[in-house]
Short mmCIF file of N, CA and C in Angstrom, two decimals:
data_model
loop_
_atom_site.label_atom_id
_atom_site.label_comp_id
_atom_site.label_asym_id
_atom_site.label_seq_id
_atom_site.Cartn_x
_atom_site.Cartn_y
_atom_site.Cartn_z
N MET A 12 1.83 -19.26 -47.53
CA MET A 12 2.10 -18.09 -46.71
C MET A 12 1.65 -18.39 -45.28
N ARG A 13 2.52 -18.09 -44.36
CA ARG A 13 2.25 -18.38 -42.96
C ARG A 13 1.84 -17.11 -42.23
N THR A 14 0.82 -17.22 -41.41
CA THR A 14 0.39 -16.06 -40.62
C THR A 14 0.78 -16.28 -39.17
N SER A 15 0.96 -15.20 -38.48
CA SER A 15 1.38 -15.25 -37.09
C SER A 15 0.20 -15.65 -36.20
N VAL A 16 0.46 -16.54 -35.27
CA VAL A 16 -0.56 -16.97 -34.33
C VAL A 16 -0.60 -16.04 -33.12
N MET A 17 0.52 -15.38 -32.84
CA MET A 17 0.62 -14.50 -31.68
C MET A 17 -0.21 -13.24 -31.90
N PRO A 18 -0.97 -12.81 -30.88
CA PRO A 18 -1.68 -11.54 -31.00
C PRO A 18 -0.68 -10.39 -30.93
N PRO A 19 -1.05 -9.24 -31.44
CA PRO A 19 -0.12 -8.11 -31.37
C PRO A 19 0.11 -7.68 -29.93
N LEU A 20 1.31 -7.22 -29.65
CA LEU A 20 1.63 -6.75 -28.30
C LEU A 20 0.86 -5.48 -28.00
N PRO A 21 0.41 -5.30 -26.76
CA PRO A 21 -0.31 -4.07 -26.43
C PRO A 21 0.64 -2.88 -26.43
N GLU A 22 0.11 -1.76 -26.82
CA GLU A 22 0.89 -0.53 -26.81
C GLU A 22 0.69 0.17 -25.48
N LEU A 23 1.67 0.95 -25.10
CA LEU A 23 1.49 1.77 -23.90
C LEU A 23 0.39 2.79 -24.20
N PRO A 24 -0.43 3.08 -23.22
CA PRO A 24 -1.56 3.97 -23.48
C PRO A 24 -1.11 5.41 -23.75
N ALA A 25 -1.73 6.00 -24.74
CA ALA A 25 -1.45 7.40 -25.06
C ALA A 25 -2.63 8.29 -24.70
N THR A 26 -3.75 7.68 -24.36
CA THR A 26 -4.94 8.43 -23.96
C THR A 26 -5.48 7.84 -22.65
N PRO A 27 -6.30 8.59 -21.94
CA PRO A 27 -6.86 8.03 -20.70
C PRO A 27 -7.69 6.77 -20.94
N GLU A 28 -8.39 6.70 -22.08
CA GLU A 28 -9.18 5.51 -22.37
C GLU A 28 -8.29 4.28 -22.58
N GLY A 29 -7.09 4.51 -23.12
CA GLY A 29 -6.18 3.41 -23.36
C GLY A 29 -5.63 2.78 -22.10
N LEU A 30 -5.68 3.53 -21.01
CA LEU A 30 -5.16 3.03 -19.74
C LEU A 30 -6.12 2.03 -19.10
N LEU A 31 -7.37 2.06 -19.49
CA LEU A 31 -8.39 1.28 -18.80
C LEU A 31 -8.54 -0.13 -19.36
N ASN A 32 -7.43 -0.84 -19.52
CA ASN A 32 -7.48 -2.26 -19.84
C ASN A 32 -6.38 -2.95 -19.06
N PRO A 33 -6.55 -4.24 -18.76
CA PRO A 33 -5.60 -4.93 -17.88
C PRO A 33 -4.16 -4.97 -18.41
N ALA A 34 -3.98 -5.12 -19.71
CA ALA A 34 -2.61 -5.19 -20.25
C ALA A 34 -1.88 -3.86 -20.06
N ALA A 35 -2.56 -2.77 -20.35
CA ALA A 35 -1.94 -1.46 -20.16
C ALA A 35 -1.72 -1.18 -18.68
N ALA A 36 -2.66 -1.59 -17.84
CA ALA A 36 -2.50 -1.40 -16.40
C ALA A 36 -1.29 -2.18 -15.90
N GLY A 37 -1.08 -3.38 -16.41
CA GLY A 37 0.08 -4.18 -16.02
C GLY A 37 1.38 -3.56 -16.47
N ALA A 38 1.40 -3.03 -17.70
CA ALA A 38 2.63 -2.40 -18.22
C ALA A 38 2.98 -1.16 -17.42
N VAL A 39 1.98 -0.33 -17.14
CA VAL A 39 2.24 0.89 -16.38
C VAL A 39 2.61 0.56 -14.94
N ALA A 40 1.96 -0.43 -14.35
CA ALA A 40 2.29 -0.83 -12.98
C ALA A 40 3.71 -1.40 -12.90
N LEU A 41 4.15 -2.11 -13.95
CA LEU A 41 5.52 -2.62 -13.95
C LEU A 41 6.52 -1.47 -14.00
N LEU A 42 6.22 -0.44 -14.78
CA LEU A 42 7.09 0.74 -14.80
C LEU A 42 7.11 1.42 -13.43
N LEU A 43 5.95 1.52 -12.80
CA LEU A 43 5.90 2.10 -11.45
C LEU A 43 6.71 1.25 -10.47
N ALA A 44 6.64 -0.08 -10.61
CA ALA A 44 7.38 -0.97 -9.72
C ALA A 44 8.88 -0.76 -9.86
N LEU A 45 9.34 -0.55 -11.08
CA LEU A 45 10.77 -0.32 -11.28
C LEU A 45 11.21 0.97 -10.60
N TRP A 46 10.39 2.01 -10.68
CA TRP A 46 10.72 3.27 -10.00
C TRP A 46 10.67 3.10 -8.49
N LEU A 47 9.68 2.38 -7.99
CA LEU A 47 9.60 2.15 -6.55
C LEU A 47 10.80 1.38 -6.05
N GLU A 48 11.22 0.37 -6.80
CA GLU A 48 12.37 -0.42 -6.39
C GLU A 48 13.63 0.43 -6.33
N ARG A 49 13.72 1.37 -7.22
CA ARG A 49 14.90 2.23 -7.27
C ARG A 49 14.97 3.18 -6.07
N TYR A 50 13.81 3.73 -5.68
CA TYR A 50 13.82 4.79 -4.66
C TYR A 50 13.29 4.36 -3.30
N LEU A 51 12.59 3.25 -3.22
CA LEU A 51 12.06 2.78 -1.94
C LEU A 51 12.79 1.50 -1.58
N LYS A 52 13.76 1.60 -0.71
CA LYS A 52 14.61 0.46 -0.39
C LYS A 52 13.92 -0.57 0.49
N ASP A 53 12.95 -0.16 1.30
CA ASP A 53 12.25 -1.10 2.17
C ASP A 53 11.26 -1.90 1.33
N TRP A 54 11.55 -3.16 1.08
CA TRP A 54 10.77 -3.98 0.16
C TRP A 54 9.41 -4.37 0.72
N ARG A 55 9.19 -4.25 2.02
CA ARG A 55 7.92 -4.70 2.60
C ARG A 55 6.73 -3.89 2.14
N TRP A 56 6.93 -2.62 1.86
CA TRP A 56 5.82 -1.75 1.52
C TRP A 56 5.63 -1.57 0.02
N ARG A 57 6.56 -2.05 -0.77
CA ARG A 57 6.47 -1.85 -2.22
C ARG A 57 5.20 -2.40 -2.86
N PRO A 58 4.79 -3.65 -2.58
CA PRO A 58 3.57 -4.14 -3.23
C PRO A 58 2.32 -3.36 -2.86
N LEU A 59 2.20 -2.96 -1.60
CA LEU A 59 1.02 -2.18 -1.21
C LEU A 59 1.02 -0.79 -1.84
N LEU A 60 2.19 -0.16 -1.88
CA LEU A 60 2.28 1.15 -2.52
C LEU A 60 2.03 1.03 -4.01
N LEU A 61 2.52 -0.04 -4.62
CA LEU A 61 2.27 -0.27 -6.03
C LEU A 61 0.79 -0.46 -6.30
N LEU A 62 0.10 -1.20 -5.45
CA LEU A 62 -1.33 -1.39 -5.60
C LEU A 62 -2.07 -0.05 -5.47
N ALA A 63 -1.70 0.76 -4.48
CA ALA A 63 -2.34 2.06 -4.30
C ALA A 63 -2.10 2.97 -5.50
N LEU A 64 -0.86 3.00 -6.01
CA LEU A 64 -0.57 3.83 -7.17
C LEU A 64 -1.29 3.33 -8.42
N SER A 65 -1.38 2.03 -8.57
CA SER A 65 -2.07 1.47 -9.73
C SER A 65 -3.56 1.80 -9.69
N LEU A 66 -4.16 1.68 -8.50
CA LEU A 66 -5.57 2.04 -8.37
C LEU A 66 -5.78 3.53 -8.61
N ALA A 67 -4.90 4.37 -8.07
CA ALA A 67 -5.03 5.81 -8.27
C ALA A 67 -4.88 6.17 -9.75
N LEU A 68 -3.96 5.52 -10.43
CA LEU A 68 -3.75 5.79 -11.85
C LEU A 68 -4.96 5.36 -12.68
N GLN A 69 -5.56 4.23 -12.33
CA GLN A 69 -6.77 3.79 -13.03
C GLN A 69 -7.92 4.76 -12.77
N GLY A 70 -8.04 5.22 -11.53
CA GLY A 70 -9.09 6.20 -11.22
C GLY A 70 -8.88 7.50 -11.96
N LEU A 71 -7.63 7.95 -12.04
CA LEU A 71 -7.32 9.16 -12.79
C LEU A 71 -7.65 8.98 -14.26
N GLY A 72 -7.33 7.82 -14.81
CA GLY A 72 -7.66 7.54 -16.21
C GLY A 72 -9.15 7.58 -16.46
N ALA A 73 -9.93 7.00 -15.55
CA ALA A 73 -11.39 7.03 -15.70
C ALA A 73 -11.92 8.45 -15.58
N TYR A 74 -11.35 9.23 -14.66
CA TYR A 74 -11.78 10.62 -14.49
C TYR A 74 -11.46 11.45 -15.73
N LEU A 75 -10.23 11.30 -16.25
CA LEU A 75 -9.84 12.08 -17.43
C LEU A 75 -10.57 11.63 -18.69
N ALA A 76 -11.00 10.38 -18.73
CA ALA A 76 -11.78 9.89 -19.87
C ALA A 76 -13.23 10.33 -19.77
N ALA A 77 -13.57 11.04 -18.71
CA ALA A 77 -14.92 11.56 -18.46
C ALA A 77 -15.96 10.44 -18.42
N LEU A 78 -15.57 9.32 -17.81
CA LEU A 78 -16.52 8.23 -17.64
C LEU A 78 -17.46 8.57 -16.49
N PRO A 79 -18.73 8.19 -16.61
CA PRO A 79 -19.67 8.50 -15.53
C PRO A 79 -19.34 7.69 -14.28
N PRO A 80 -19.50 8.30 -13.12
CA PRO A 80 -19.17 7.58 -11.87
C PRO A 80 -20.24 6.55 -11.50
N THR A 81 -20.24 5.43 -12.19
CA THR A 81 -21.20 4.36 -11.91
C THR A 81 -20.49 3.21 -11.21
N ARG A 82 -21.28 2.26 -10.74
CA ARG A 82 -20.69 1.09 -10.08
C ARG A 82 -19.86 0.26 -11.05
N GLY A 83 -20.28 0.19 -12.29
CA GLY A 83 -19.53 -0.56 -13.29
C GLY A 83 -18.15 0.04 -13.54
N VAL A 84 -18.09 1.36 -13.62
CA VAL A 84 -16.80 2.03 -13.83
C VAL A 84 -15.93 1.86 -12.59
N ALA A 85 -16.52 1.97 -11.41
CA ALA A 85 -15.75 1.79 -10.18
C ALA A 85 -15.19 0.37 -10.10
N PHE A 86 -15.98 -0.62 -10.49
CA PHE A 86 -15.49 -1.99 -10.50
C PHE A 86 -14.36 -2.16 -11.50
N ALA A 87 -14.51 -1.58 -12.69
CA ALA A 87 -13.46 -1.68 -13.72
C ALA A 87 -12.16 -1.04 -13.23
N VAL A 88 -12.26 0.10 -12.56
CA VAL A 88 -11.07 0.77 -12.03
C VAL A 88 -10.39 -0.12 -10.98
N LEU A 89 -11.17 -0.66 -10.05
CA LEU A 89 -10.60 -1.52 -9.01
C LEU A 89 -10.00 -2.80 -9.60
N TRP A 90 -10.72 -3.42 -10.51
CA TRP A 90 -10.26 -4.68 -11.09
C TRP A 90 -9.00 -4.47 -11.93
N ASN A 91 -8.99 -3.45 -12.78
CA ASN A 91 -7.82 -3.20 -13.62
C ASN A 91 -6.61 -2.78 -12.78
N GLY A 92 -6.82 -1.97 -11.76
CA GLY A 92 -5.72 -1.60 -10.88
C GLY A 92 -5.15 -2.80 -10.15
N PHE A 93 -6.03 -3.68 -9.67
CA PHE A 93 -5.59 -4.89 -8.99
C PHE A 93 -4.84 -5.81 -9.94
N LEU A 94 -5.37 -6.01 -11.15
CA LEU A 94 -4.68 -6.85 -12.13
C LEU A 94 -3.32 -6.28 -12.52
N GLY A 95 -3.27 -4.97 -12.70
CA GLY A 95 -2.01 -4.33 -13.05
C GLY A 95 -0.95 -4.53 -11.99
N ALA A 96 -1.32 -4.31 -10.73
CA ALA A 96 -0.36 -4.50 -9.64
C ALA A 96 0.02 -5.97 -9.48
N THR A 97 -0.92 -6.87 -9.72
CA THR A 97 -0.64 -8.30 -9.62
C THR A 97 0.34 -8.74 -10.70
N ILE A 98 0.10 -8.30 -11.93
CA ILE A 98 1.00 -8.64 -13.03
C ILE A 98 2.40 -8.10 -12.75
N ALA A 99 2.47 -6.87 -12.29
CA ALA A 99 3.78 -6.26 -12.03
C ALA A 99 4.51 -6.95 -10.89
N THR A 100 3.79 -7.36 -9.85
CA THR A 100 4.44 -7.96 -8.69
C THR A 100 4.78 -9.42 -8.92
N PHE A 101 3.78 -10.22 -9.25
CA PHE A 101 4.00 -11.66 -9.32
C PHE A 101 4.50 -12.13 -10.67
N GLY A 102 4.23 -11.39 -11.72
CA GLY A 102 4.75 -11.75 -13.04
C GLY A 102 6.26 -11.67 -13.07
N ARG A 103 6.80 -10.63 -12.50
CA ARG A 103 8.25 -10.47 -12.46
C ARG A 103 8.90 -11.53 -11.58
N GLU A 104 8.26 -11.85 -10.46
CA GLU A 104 8.78 -12.90 -9.58
C GLU A 104 8.81 -14.24 -10.30
N THR A 105 7.80 -14.51 -11.09
CA THR A 105 7.75 -15.77 -11.85
C THR A 105 8.89 -15.82 -12.86
N VAL A 106 9.15 -14.72 -13.53
CA VAL A 106 10.25 -14.69 -14.50
C VAL A 106 11.58 -14.91 -13.79
N TYR A 107 11.78 -14.28 -12.64
CA TYR A 107 13.01 -14.50 -11.87
C TYR A 107 13.16 -15.97 -11.48
N ASP A 108 12.06 -16.58 -11.03
CA ASP A 108 12.11 -17.99 -10.64
C ASP A 108 12.42 -18.90 -11.82
N LEU A 109 11.83 -18.62 -12.98
CA LEU A 109 12.09 -19.44 -14.16
C LEU A 109 13.54 -19.32 -14.60
N PHE A 110 14.09 -18.12 -14.59
CA PHE A 110 15.50 -17.95 -14.91
C PHE A 110 16.39 -18.68 -13.90
N GLY A 111 15.99 -18.66 -12.63
CA GLY A 111 16.75 -19.38 -11.61
C GLY A 111 16.76 -20.87 -11.86
N LEU A 112 15.63 -21.43 -12.32
CA LEU A 112 15.60 -22.85 -12.66
C LEU A 112 16.50 -23.18 -13.85
N LEU A 113 16.66 -22.21 -14.73
CA LEU A 113 17.54 -22.41 -15.88
C LEU A 113 19.01 -22.17 -15.54
N GLY A 114 19.27 -21.74 -14.31
CA GLY A 114 20.65 -21.52 -13.88
C GLY A 114 21.18 -20.14 -14.18
N ALA A 115 20.31 -19.19 -14.42
CA ALA A 115 20.73 -17.82 -14.72
C ALA A 115 20.02 -16.86 -13.77
N GLY A 116 20.59 -15.68 -13.65
CA GLY A 116 19.94 -14.64 -12.87
C GLY A 116 20.21 -14.74 -11.38
N PRO A 117 19.57 -13.84 -10.63
CA PRO A 117 19.86 -13.74 -9.18
C PRO A 117 19.34 -14.93 -8.37
N ARG A 118 18.49 -15.76 -8.93
CA ARG A 118 17.95 -16.90 -8.17
C ARG A 118 18.48 -18.24 -8.65
N SER A 119 19.60 -18.20 -9.35
CA SER A 119 20.21 -19.46 -9.77
C SER A 119 20.84 -20.13 -8.55
N ASN A 120 21.12 -21.41 -8.66
CA ASN A 120 21.69 -22.16 -7.53
C ASN A 120 23.03 -21.58 -7.10
N GLU A 121 23.84 -21.13 -8.06
CA GLU A 121 25.14 -20.58 -7.70
C GLU A 121 24.99 -19.29 -6.90
N GLN A 122 24.11 -18.43 -7.33
CA GLN A 122 23.90 -17.16 -6.62
C GLN A 122 23.32 -17.40 -5.23
N LEU A 123 22.39 -18.35 -5.13
CA LEU A 123 21.82 -18.64 -3.81
C LEU A 123 22.87 -19.24 -2.88
N ALA A 124 23.74 -20.10 -3.41
CA ALA A 124 24.80 -20.68 -2.58
C ALA A 124 25.76 -19.61 -2.09
N LEU A 125 26.09 -18.64 -2.94
CA LEU A 125 26.96 -17.54 -2.52
C LEU A 125 26.33 -16.72 -1.41
N LYS A 126 25.02 -16.47 -1.53
CA LYS A 126 24.34 -15.70 -0.49
C LYS A 126 24.32 -16.47 0.83
N LEU A 127 24.09 -17.78 0.77
CA LEU A 127 24.07 -18.57 1.99
C LEU A 127 25.45 -18.63 2.65
N ARG A 128 26.48 -18.74 1.85
CA ARG A 128 27.84 -18.74 2.41
C ARG A 128 28.17 -17.40 3.05
N ALA A 129 27.72 -16.33 2.44
CA ALA A 129 27.99 -15.00 2.99
C ALA A 129 27.24 -14.80 4.31
N ARG A 130 26.07 -15.39 4.46
CA ARG A 130 25.31 -15.24 5.70
C ARG A 130 25.97 -15.95 6.88
N ARG A 131 26.64 -17.03 6.61
CA ARG A 131 27.28 -17.78 7.71
C ARG A 131 28.37 -16.96 8.38
N TRP A 132 28.99 -16.06 7.66
CA TRP A 132 30.09 -15.28 8.22
C TRP A 132 29.64 -13.97 8.84
N GLU A 133 28.37 -13.64 8.73
CA GLU A 133 27.89 -12.37 9.29
C GLU A 133 27.72 -12.45 10.78
#
């Protein structure tokens, strides 16, 4: 009988305490990033706004979990919010780059060549 080596996938948090871990912070920040991309067309501010929303969401989770306002809790909120925003921002970029190396997606050589050809005529 073979057992799985992979750990179980994290679940989306259903309680404020569940939000206070890096995997859940990353999942929620990725969902926030998708919404920001949809409604905020200026890409320059998206990562900073995502970081602010991720930190605010972690702080709200700590507040709703009735955690005492100590330095340790403040550090956990800042660290988890930062990790969540980092996973959402750079993790997705890495996946796009890997698909581009495989010749698929928006960063494949064919798509990049089409974009470069279109720029020459602008």
